[in-house]
mmCIF file of C-alpha atoms in Angstrom:
data_model
loop_
_atom_site.group_PDB
_atom_site.id
_atom_site.type_symbol
_atom_site.label_atom_id
_atom_site.label_comp_id
_atom_site.label_asym_id
_atom_site.label_seq_id
_atom_site.Cartn_x
_atom_site.Cartn_y
_atom_site.Cartn_z
ATOM 1 C CA LYS H 891 24.564 61.415 -24.982
ATOM 2 C CA VAL H 892 27.906 59.595 -24.808
ATOM 3 C CA ASP H 893 27.886 59.525 -21.001
ATOM 4 C CA LYS H 894 24.355 58.138 -21.041
ATOM 5 C CA ALA H 895 25.300 55.387 -23.493
ATOM 6 C CA TYR H 896 28.352 54.412 -21.438
ATOM 7 C CA THR H 897 26.408 54.450 -18.153
ATOM 8 C CA GLU H 898 23.644 52.317 -19.645
ATOM 9 C CA SER H 899 26.267 49.916 -21.028
ATOM 10 C CA LEU H 900 27.724 49.444 -17.560
ATOM 11 C CA ARG H 901 24.290 48.985 -16.046
ATOM 12 C CA THR H 902 23.167 46.335 -18.553
ATOM 13 C CA HIS H 903 26.599 44.717 -19.088
ATOM 14 C CA THR H 904 26.205 45.158 -22.849
ATOM 15 C CA PRO H 905 28.421 46.862 -25.444
ATOM 16 C CA TYR H 906 27.316 50.137 -26.991
ATOM 17 C CA GLU H 907 27.823 51.924 -30.277
ATOM 18 C CA ILE H 908 27.005 55.562 -30.899
ATOM 19 C CA GLU H 909 27.562 58.408 -33.353
ATOM 20 C CA HIS H 910 28.343 61.801 -31.901
ATOM 21 C CA ARG H 911 29.975 65.120 -32.728
ATOM 22 C CA LEU H 912 33.388 66.392 -31.655
ATOM 23 C CA LEU H 913 34.180 70.100 -31.483
ATOM 24 C CA MET H 914 37.730 70.685 -32.750
ATOM 25 C CA PRO H 915 39.994 73.450 -31.381
ATOM 26 C CA ASP H 916 39.630 75.394 -34.654
ATOM 27 C CA GLY H 917 35.841 75.374 -34.375
ATOM 28 C CA ARG H 918 35.207 72.601 -36.912
ATOM 29 C CA ILE H 919 32.808 69.807 -36.017
ATOM 30 C CA LYS H 920 33.643 66.187 -36.737
ATOM 31 C CA TRP H 921 31.313 63.225 -36.554
ATOM 32 C CA LEU H 922 32.650 60.147 -34.757
ATOM 33 C CA TYR H 923 31.476 56.549 -34.590
ATOM 34 C CA GLU H 924 32.290 55.046 -31.196
ATOM 35 C CA ARG H 925 32.030 51.408 -30.095
ATOM 36 C CA CYS H 926 32.859 50.115 -26.626
ATOM 37 C CA ARG H 927 32.692 46.881 -24.649
ATOM 38 C CA SER H 928 33.273 46.663 -20.885
ATOM 39 C CA TYR H 929 34.493 43.662 -18.927
ATOM 40 C CA PHE H 930 33.291 42.780 -15.438
ATOM 41 C CA ASP H 931 34.678 40.731 -12.568
ATOM 42 C CA GLU H 932 32.816 37.971 -10.738
ATOM 43 C CA SER H 933 31.150 40.564 -8.515
ATOM 44 C CA GLY H 934 29.806 42.409 -11.530
ATOM 45 C CA HIS H 935 32.149 45.397 -11.189
ATOM 46 C CA PRO H 936 33.699 46.795 -14.384
ATOM 47 C CA PHE H 937 37.471 46.496 -14.537
ATOM 48 C CA ARG H 938 38.233 47.310 -18.169
ATOM 49 C CA SER H 939 36.628 48.950 -21.195
ATOM 50 C CA ILE H 940 37.912 48.553 -24.752
ATOM 51 C CA GLY H 941 36.610 50.579 -27.664
ATOM 52 C CA THR H 942 37.295 52.231 -30.989
ATOM 53 C CA VAL H 943 36.557 55.699 -32.323
ATOM 54 C CA GLN H 944 36.372 56.310 -36.086
ATOM 55 C CA ASP H 945 36.118 59.625 -37.927
ATOM 56 C CA ILE H 946 32.964 59.261 -40.071
ATOM 57 C CA THR H 947 32.574 62.916 -41.056
ATOM 58 C CA LEU H 948 32.724 62.226 -44.790
ATOM 59 C CA GLN H 949 30.526 59.153 -44.452
ATOM 60 C CA TYR H 950 28.005 61.163 -42.434
ATOM 61 C CA GLN H 951 27.864 63.898 -45.071
ATOM 62 C CA THR H 952 27.451 61.268 -47.793
ATOM 63 C CA ARG H 953 24.667 59.605 -45.837
ATOM 64 C CA LEU H 954 22.798 62.916 -45.529
ATOM 65 C CA GLU H 955 22.984 63.381 -49.282
ATOM 66 C CA LEU H 956 21.764 59.843 -49.874
ATOM 67 C CA GLN H 957 18.791 60.459 -47.590
ATOM 68 C CA THR H 958 17.581 63.329 -49.781
ATOM 69 C CA GLY H 959 16.418 60.782 -52.297
ATOM 70 C CA ARG H 960 19.200 60.661 -54.873
ATOM 71 C CA VAL H 961 19.126 57.340 -56.701
ATOM 72 C CA ILE H 962 21.334 54.996 -58.646
ATOM 73 C CA LEU H 963 20.881 54.916 -62.405
ATOM 74 C CA GLU H 964 22.771 52.351 -64.492
ATOM 75 C CA GLU H 965 22.568 54.345 -67.698
ATOM 76 C CA LEU H 966 20.859 57.421 -69.042
ATOM 77 C CA PHE H 967 17.438 57.433 -70.666
ATOM 78 C CA ALA H 968 17.890 54.402 -72.921
ATOM 79 C CA ASN H 969 18.228 52.119 -69.896
ATOM 80 C CA LEU H 970 16.733 54.262 -67.183
ATOM 81 C CA LYS H 971 15.290 52.113 -64.395
ATOM 82 C CA GLY H 972 12.263 54.281 -63.997
ATOM 83 C CA THR H 973 9.443 56.087 -65.736
ATOM 84 C CA VAL H 974 8.289 59.593 -66.641
ATOM 85 C CA TYR H 975 4.595 60.267 -66.072
ATOM 86 C CA ARG H 976 1.833 62.856 -66.301
ATOM 87 C CA CYS H 977 -1.488 62.568 -64.477
ATOM 88 C CA LYS H 978 -4.364 64.508 -62.981
ATOM 89 C CA ASN H 979 -4.224 65.402 -59.307
ATOM 90 C CA ALA H 980 -6.401 62.521 -58.159
ATOM 91 C CA ARG H 981 -6.061 60.040 -55.301
ATOM 92 C CA ASP H 982 -5.194 57.145 -57.628
ATOM 93 C CA CYS H 983 -2.985 59.233 -59.973
ATOM 94 C CA LYS H 984 -4.348 57.741 -63.196
ATOM 95 C CA PRO H 985 -1.748 58.758 -65.840
ATOM 96 C CA ASP H 986 -2.576 60.031 -69.303
ATOM 97 C CA PHE H 987 1.069 59.488 -70.196
ATOM 98 C CA VAL H 988 3.670 57.089 -68.848
ATOM 99 C CA SER H 989 6.993 56.140 -70.462
ATOM 100 C CA GLU H 990 8.127 52.649 -71.490
ATOM 101 C CA GLY H 991 10.359 52.319 -68.440
ATOM 102 C CA VAL H 992 7.290 51.685 -66.313
ATOM 103 C CA THR H 993 7.234 48.052 -67.480
ATOM 104 C CA GLN H 994 10.692 47.317 -66.093
ATOM 105 C CA LEU H 995 9.842 49.168 -62.897
ATOM 106 C CA THR H 996 6.384 47.736 -62.149
ATOM 107 C CA GLY H 997 5.774 44.797 -64.497
ATOM 108 C CA TYR H 998 2.779 46.576 -66.109
ATOM 109 C CA THR H 999 2.839 47.970 -69.646
ATOM 110 C CA PRO H 1000 2.099 51.640 -70.434
ATOM 111 C CA ARG H 1001 -1.183 50.596 -72.095
ATOM 112 C CA GLU H 1002 -2.363 48.939 -68.874
ATOM 113 C CA PHE H 1003 -1.938 52.283 -67.115
ATOM 114 C CA ILE H 1004 -3.530 54.393 -69.838
ATOM 115 C CA GLU H 1005 -6.578 52.275 -70.741
ATOM 116 C CA GLU H 1006 -9.864 52.815 -68.933
ATOM 117 C CA GLY H 1007 -10.158 50.713 -65.788
ATOM 118 C CA GLY H 1008 -6.477 49.823 -65.866
ATOM 119 C CA VAL H 1009 -3.900 49.913 -63.088
ATOM 120 C CA THR H 1010 -2.939 53.291 -61.554
ATOM 121 C CA LEU H 1011 0.249 54.641 -60.042
ATOM 122 C CA GLY H 1012 -1.483 55.312 -56.741
ATOM 123 C CA THR H 1013 -2.658 51.740 -56.271
ATOM 124 C CA LEU H 1014 0.926 50.454 -56.496
ATOM 125 C CA VAL H 1015 2.109 52.476 -53.507
ATOM 126 C CA HIS H 1016 2.702 50.314 -50.444
ATOM 127 C CA PRO H 1017 -0.215 50.695 -47.996
ATOM 128 C CA GLU H 1018 2.093 51.783 -45.172
ATOM 129 C CA ASP H 1019 3.481 54.603 -47.353
ATOM 130 C CA ALA H 1020 0.301 55.736 -49.162
ATOM 131 C CA ALA H 1021 -0.838 58.410 -46.680
ATOM 132 C CA ARG H 1022 2.636 59.924 -46.407
ATOM 133 C CA VAL H 1023 2.998 60.055 -50.196
ATOM 134 C CA ARG H 1024 -0.362 61.805 -50.642
ATOM 135 C CA ASP H 1025 0.326 64.305 -47.849
ATOM 136 C CA THR H 1026 3.774 65.183 -49.198
ATOM 137 C CA VAL H 1027 2.522 65.783 -52.724
ATOM 138 C CA GLN H 1028 -0.527 67.801 -51.672
ATOM 139 C CA THR H 1029 1.500 69.971 -49.295
ATOM 140 C CA ALA H 1030 3.949 70.816 -52.107
ATOM 141 C CA LEU H 1031 1.131 71.619 -54.552
ATOM 142 C CA LYS H 1032 -0.405 74.147 -52.146
ATOM 143 C CA THR H 1033 2.681 76.336 -52.494
ATOM 144 C CA GLN H 1034 3.407 75.313 -56.120
ATOM 145 C CA ALA H 1035 6.667 73.768 -54.932
ATOM 146 C CA PRO H 1036 8.349 70.678 -56.419
ATOM 147 C CA PHE H 1037 8.316 67.490 -54.386
ATOM 148 C CA GLU H 1038 10.733 64.616 -53.906
ATOM 149 C CA LEU H 1039 10.137 61.546 -51.759
ATOM 150 C CA ALA H 1040 11.039 57.889 -51.361
ATOM 151 C CA TYR H 1041 8.529 55.108 -50.824
ATOM 152 C CA ARG H 1042 7.764 51.473 -51.607
ATOM 153 C CA ILE H 1043 5.686 50.036 -54.429
ATOM 154 C CA THR H 1044 4.315 46.541 -55.040
ATOM 155 C CA THR H 1045 5.079 45.178 -58.522
ATOM 156 C CA ARG H 1046 2.941 42.936 -60.675
ATOM 157 C CA ALA H 1047 4.952 39.955 -59.432
ATOM 158 C CA GLY H 1048 4.131 40.850 -55.843
ATOM 159 C CA THR H 1049 7.641 41.992 -54.950
ATOM 160 C CA THR H 1050 8.412 45.201 -53.073
ATOM 161 C CA ARG H 1051 10.668 47.860 -54.587
ATOM 162 C CA TRP H 1052 11.905 51.155 -53.247
ATOM 163 C CA VAL H 1053 11.455 54.115 -55.596
ATOM 164 C CA VAL H 1054 12.254 57.808 -55.542
ATOM 165 C CA GLU H 1055 9.744 60.165 -57.130
ATOM 166 C CA ARG H 1056 10.493 63.710 -58.153
ATOM 167 C CA GLY H 1057 7.779 65.875 -59.659
ATOM 168 C CA HIS H 1058 5.858 69.131 -59.664
ATOM 169 C CA GLY H 1059 2.509 70.589 -60.612
ATOM 170 C CA ILE H 1060 1.762 72.316 -63.899
ATOM 171 C CA PHE H 1061 -0.390 75.377 -63.266
ATOM 172 C CA GLY H 1062 -2.461 77.580 -65.576
ATOM 173 C CA ASP H 1063 -2.216 81.353 -65.893
ATOM 174 C CA ALA H 1064 -4.860 81.736 -63.223
ATOM 175 C CA GLY H 1065 -2.939 79.520 -60.823
ATOM 176 C CA ASP H 1066 -5.226 76.536 -61.350
ATOM 177 C CA LEU H 1067 -3.583 73.095 -61.217
ATOM 178 C CA LEU H 1068 -3.713 71.398 -64.619
ATOM 179 C CA PHE H 1069 -1.833 68.160 -63.940
ATOM 180 C CA LEU H 1070 1.206 66.598 -62.268
ATOM 181 C CA GLN H 1071 4.320 65.446 -64.020
ATOM 182 C CA GLY H 1072 7.527 63.863 -62.805
ATOM 183 C CA MET H 1073 9.780 60.841 -62.787
ATOM 184 C CA ILE H 1074 9.808 57.704 -60.645
ATOM 185 C CA VAL H 1075 13.047 55.703 -60.529
ATOM 186 C CA ASP H 1076 14.032 52.408 -58.945
ATOM 187 C CA ASP H 1077 16.005 53.034 -55.748
ATOM 188 C CA THR H 1078 16.306 49.400 -54.657
ATOM 189 C CA GLU H 1079 19.901 48.824 -55.827
ATOM 190 C CA ARG H 1080 21.152 51.983 -54.163
ATOM 191 C CA ARG H 1081 19.563 51.000 -50.873
ATOM 192 C CA ASN H 1082 21.002 47.495 -51.130
ATOM 193 C CA ALA H 1083 24.433 48.920 -51.957
ATOM 194 C CA GLU H 1084 24.214 51.322 -49.027
ATOM 195 C CA GLU H 1085 23.301 48.454 -46.730
ATOM 196 C CA ALA H 1086 26.207 46.386 -48.068
ATOM 197 C CA LEU H 1087 28.588 49.305 -47.457
ATOM 198 C CA ARG H 1088 27.300 49.684 -43.906
ATOM 199 C CA GLU H 1089 27.897 45.993 -43.261
ATOM 200 C CA LEU H 1090 31.437 46.250 -44.653
ATOM 201 C CA ASN H 1091 32.148 49.242 -42.412
ATOM 202 C CA ASP H 1092 30.864 47.285 -39.426
ATOM 203 C CA GLN H 1093 33.209 44.443 -40.330
ATOM 204 C CA LEU H 1094 36.100 46.889 -40.649
ATOM 205 C CA GLU H 1095 35.431 48.316 -37.199
ATOM 206 C CA GLU H 1096 35.267 44.839 -35.717
ATOM 207 C CA ARG H 1097 38.610 43.933 -37.284
ATOM 208 C CA ILE H 1098 40.222 47.130 -36.002
ATOM 209 C CA LEU H 1099 38.961 46.311 -32.508
ATOM 210 C CA GLN H 1100 40.398 42.807 -32.792
ATOM 211 C CA ARG H 1101 43.739 44.365 -33.764
ATOM 212 C CA THR H 1102 44.129 45.637 -30.200
ATOM 213 C CA ARG H 1103 44.569 42.064 -29.091
ATOM 214 C CA ASP H 1104 47.720 40.058 -29.506
ATOM 215 C CA LEU H 1105 49.225 39.165 -32.882
ATOM 216 C CA GLN H 1106 48.107 35.559 -32.653
ATOM 217 C CA GLU H 1107 44.433 36.636 -32.643
ATOM 218 C CA ALA H 1108 45.063 39.176 -35.400
ATOM 219 C CA GLN H 1109 46.507 36.480 -37.684
ATOM 220 C CA GLN H 1110 43.228 34.566 -37.482
ATOM 221 C CA MET H 1111 41.170 37.513 -38.670
ATOM 222 C CA ALA H 1112 39.991 37.418 -42.257
ATOM 223 C CA HIS H 1113 41.950 39.657 -44.647
ATOM 224 C CA LEU H 1114 44.051 41.263 -41.897
ATOM 225 C CA GLY H 1115 47.787 40.816 -42.344
ATOM 226 C CA PHE H 1116 50.446 42.011 -39.927
ATOM 227 C CA TRP H 1117 54.134 42.678 -40.262
ATOM 228 C CA THR H 1118 57.198 43.520 -38.185
ATOM 229 C CA TRP H 1119 60.179 45.556 -39.379
ATOM 230 C CA ASN H 1120 63.403 45.369 -37.366
ATOM 231 C CA LEU H 1121 64.909 48.814 -37.911
ATOM 232 C CA GLN H 1122 68.346 47.686 -36.694
ATOM 233 C CA ASN H 1123 68.957 44.769 -39.064
ATOM 234 C CA HIS H 1124 66.195 45.759 -41.540
ATOM 235 C CA LYS H 1125 64.664 42.289 -41.417
ATOM 236 C CA ILE H 1126 60.919 42.202 -42.141
ATOM 237 C CA THR H 1127 58.550 39.386 -41.227
ATOM 238 C CA TRP H 1128 55.044 38.938 -42.622
ATOM 239 C CA SER H 1129 52.012 36.967 -41.514
ATOM 240 C CA ASP H 1130 50.408 34.516 -43.939
ATOM 241 C CA GLU H 1131 47.757 37.078 -44.866
ATOM 242 C CA MET H 1132 50.374 39.555 -46.111
ATOM 243 C CA TYR H 1133 51.604 36.997 -48.632
ATOM 244 C CA ARG H 1134 48.035 36.165 -49.632
ATOM 245 C CA GLN H 1135 47.126 39.821 -50.255
ATOM 246 C CA LEU H 1136 49.949 40.060 -52.788
ATOM 247 C CA GLY H 1137 49.633 36.532 -54.167
ATOM 248 C CA LEU H 1138 53.215 35.666 -53.190
ATOM 249 C CA SER H 1139 54.780 32.414 -51.993
ATOM 250 C CA GLN H 1140 56.525 32.332 -48.640
ATOM 251 C CA GLU H 1141 58.990 29.789 -50.027
ATOM 252 C CA LYS H 1142 59.995 31.945 -53.002
ATOM 253 C CA PHE H 1143 59.688 35.502 -51.670
ATOM 254 C CA THR H 1144 61.604 37.252 -48.890
ATOM 255 C CA PRO H 1145 59.959 40.506 -47.825
ATOM 256 C CA ASP H 1146 61.887 43.718 -47.394
ATOM 257 C CA TYR H 1147 61.062 47.418 -47.641
ATOM 258 C CA GLN H 1148 61.893 47.849 -51.315
ATOM 259 C CA SER H 1149 60.221 44.636 -52.444
ATOM 260 C CA TYR H 1150 56.966 45.750 -50.830
ATOM 261 C CA MET H 1151 57.253 49.182 -52.415
ATOM 262 C CA ASN H 1152 57.653 47.450 -55.786
ATOM 263 C CA HIS H 1153 54.184 45.954 -55.254
ATOM 264 C CA VAL H 1154 52.615 49.287 -54.280
ATOM 265 C CA HIS H 1155 50.748 51.120 -57.045
ATOM 266 C CA PRO H 1156 53.186 53.573 -58.720
ATOM 267 C CA ASP H 1157 50.919 56.553 -57.974
ATOM 268 C CA ASP H 1158 50.933 55.736 -54.239
ATOM 269 C CA ARG H 1159 54.611 54.953 -53.647
ATOM 270 C CA ALA H 1160 55.947 58.453 -53.041
ATOM 271 C CA TRP H 1161 53.381 59.540 -50.459
ATOM 272 C CA LEU H 1162 53.411 56.115 -48.751
ATOM 273 C CA ALA H 1163 57.182 56.371 -48.356
ATOM 274 C CA GLU H 1164 56.687 59.865 -46.928
ATOM 275 C CA ASP H 1165 54.098 58.546 -44.431
ATOM 276 C CA ILE H 1166 56.521 55.865 -43.258
ATOM 277 C CA HIS H 1167 59.348 58.399 -42.969
ATOM 278 C CA LYS H 1168 57.137 60.688 -40.852
ATOM 279 C CA ALA H 1169 56.186 57.726 -38.664
ATOM 280 C CA LEU H 1170 59.846 57.045 -37.983
ATOM 281 C CA GLN H 1171 60.036 60.603 -36.673
ATOM 282 C CA GLY H 1172 56.626 60.823 -34.975
ATOM 283 C CA GLY H 1173 55.595 57.293 -34.072
ATOM 284 C CA THR H 1174 52.587 56.157 -36.150
ATOM 285 C CA TYR H 1175 50.930 56.283 -39.543
ATOM 286 C CA LYS H 1176 47.663 55.155 -41.130
ATOM 287 C CA ASN H 1177 46.465 55.389 -44.716
ATOM 288 C CA GLU H 1178 44.683 53.639 -47.542
ATOM 289 C CA HIS H 1179 46.775 52.705 -50.565
ATOM 290 C CA ARG H 1180 46.755 50.376 -53.557
ATOM 291 C CA ILE H 1181 48.835 47.253 -54.024
ATOM 292 C CA ILE H 1182 49.489 45.191 -57.152
ATOM 293 C CA HIS H 1183 48.681 41.493 -56.818
ATOM 294 C CA ALA H 1184 50.954 38.965 -58.481
ATOM 295 C CA ASN H 1185 48.211 38.365 -61.073
ATOM 296 C CA GLY H 1186 48.236 42.066 -61.998
ATOM 297 C CA THR H 1187 44.994 43.084 -60.272
ATOM 298 C CA VAL H 1188 44.814 46.183 -58.078
ATOM 299 C CA HIS H 1189 43.691 45.825 -54.461
ATOM 300 C CA TRP H 1190 43.092 48.394 -51.720
ATOM 301 C CA VAL H 1191 44.439 48.042 -48.187
ATOM 302 C CA HIS H 1192 43.907 50.042 -44.996
ATOM 303 C CA ALA H 1193 47.403 50.252 -43.503
ATOM 304 C CA ARG H 1194 48.547 51.185 -39.999
ATOM 305 C CA GLY H 1195 52.019 51.265 -38.517
ATOM 306 C CA LYS H 1196 53.605 52.073 -35.155
ATOM 307 C CA VAL H 1197 57.252 52.672 -34.222
ATOM 308 C CA ILE H 1198 58.708 51.100 -31.061
ATOM 309 C CA ARG H 1199 61.598 53.013 -29.439
ATOM 310 C CA ASP H 1200 64.275 51.959 -26.978
ATOM 311 C CA GLU H 1201 65.181 53.630 -23.705
ATOM 312 C CA ASP H 1202 67.283 56.204 -25.585
ATOM 313 C CA ASP H 1203 64.258 57.099 -27.777
ATOM 314 C CA ARG H 1204 65.797 55.485 -30.833
ATOM 315 C CA PRO H 1205 63.429 53.715 -33.254
ATOM 316 C CA VAL H 1206 64.198 49.978 -33.100
ATOM 317 C CA LEU H 1207 61.046 48.319 -34.396
ATOM 318 C CA MET H 1208 57.991 49.079 -36.498
ATOM 319 C CA ARG H 1209 54.840 46.972 -36.407
ATOM 320 C CA GLY H 1210 51.713 47.303 -38.471
ATOM 321 C CA THR H 1211 48.721 45.795 -40.224
ATOM 322 C CA ASN H 1212 47.291 45.716 -43.753
ATOM 323 C CA LEU H 1213 43.531 45.218 -44.011
ATOM 324 C CA ASP H 1214 42.101 44.312 -47.434
ATOM 325 C CA ILE H 1215 39.259 46.809 -48.134
ATOM 326 C CA THR H 1216 38.909 46.188 -51.880
ATOM 327 C CA GLY H 1217 35.238 45.200 -51.617
ATOM 328 C CA ARG H 1218 34.335 48.323 -49.673
ATOM 329 C CA LYS H 1219 36.163 50.543 -52.146
ATOM 330 C CA LYS H 1220 34.332 49.034 -55.136
ATOM 331 C CA ILE H 1221 30.975 49.870 -53.532
ATOM 332 C CA GLU H 1222 32.095 53.422 -52.700
ATOM 333 C CA PHE H 1223 33.241 54.022 -56.273
ATOM 334 C CA ALA H 1224 29.992 52.563 -57.615
ATOM 335 C CA LEU H 1225 27.919 54.882 -55.408
ATOM 336 C CA ARG H 1226 29.886 57.949 -56.521
ATOM 337 C CA GLU H 1227 29.558 57.022 -60.198
ATOM 338 C CA SER H 1228 25.835 56.413 -59.793
ATOM 339 C CA GLU H 1229 25.412 59.832 -58.171
ATOM 340 C CA LYS H 1230 27.081 61.444 -61.202
ATOM 341 C CA ARG H 1231 24.812 59.579 -63.608
ATOM 342 C CA PHE H 1232 21.767 60.505 -61.555
ATOM 343 C CA LYS H 1233 22.593 64.224 -61.572
ATOM 344 C CA LEU H 1234 23.100 64.164 -65.351
ATOM 345 C CA ALA H 1235 19.849 62.275 -65.868
ATOM 346 C CA MET H 1236 17.900 64.696 -63.684
ATOM 347 C CA LYS H 1237 19.368 67.635 -65.548
ATOM 348 C CA ASN H 1238 18.319 66.181 -68.894
ATOM 349 C CA VAL H 1239 14.805 65.398 -67.642
ATOM 350 C CA GLU H 1240 14.282 68.923 -66.339
ATOM 351 C CA GLU H 1241 15.544 70.395 -69.607
#
């Protein structure tokens, strides 16, 4: 798969990006995200390829969980962005009960669903999703299994929303199907948040790729600061972005090791110092840690550092970058919190 992508990239003179697995020596499997661009001479022959490889194992596992249909809920039942329903097993799924949340979800009131000749749940399903929704539900009912699926609906205002439905059939003693019941919740925000996170990750990868170029190009990149630490005279120099990330003035502040540590979140200082110490012994470090802005706010940075040694293998210089990833972190935390609220809501509904 990787060889094919690289070969095709050379043939078409276009960059490629691919996700693939890596078998570790201990038998574990990691998922990697690889991006590569090749450069060609005037005759069209490749002379250099530059790329990045990122460990996305945790992201991949999270993505698989998200694809099962878990949704974001802002609050529990009082402000649930969804509805609980009960209906006969008919093509249009005309409900004999639907909760108040259906108005916020669809724009129609519960009475408009219940009254004779009113709107039905089935008619709101997007035409491109209708057959799949019916097939999924009917297949589950044949084995008396619960069902869960994601699809689009069209609201009263004509807008399209993504929803996740989870339900099951209620059967009589003789095994006859009495009715369906379940919950439909708005999944639009989660999908938008997931898309925003993907875009932020793409931006992060692009910035890391740019970091392989010279420091002058790196300084022009948004939110990427770089620094140099002379290990012989202990003098540290920062780019403009480093000062901006901490809200400090170049005229009033002189950077050094301890002054930076004073702006690192107290809970992160000890292990960050240990990472730097290990780098001085082994060559490099990378981590994500928190910094305290001059205005008191907490920001997240993705930090990397590399030690330069002289001919006698003595460390003489350390260079590195700090990339502001605060926006990405906020979305990650929001997704995790929403997952917790969703699980609690589902548990309460089932009870």
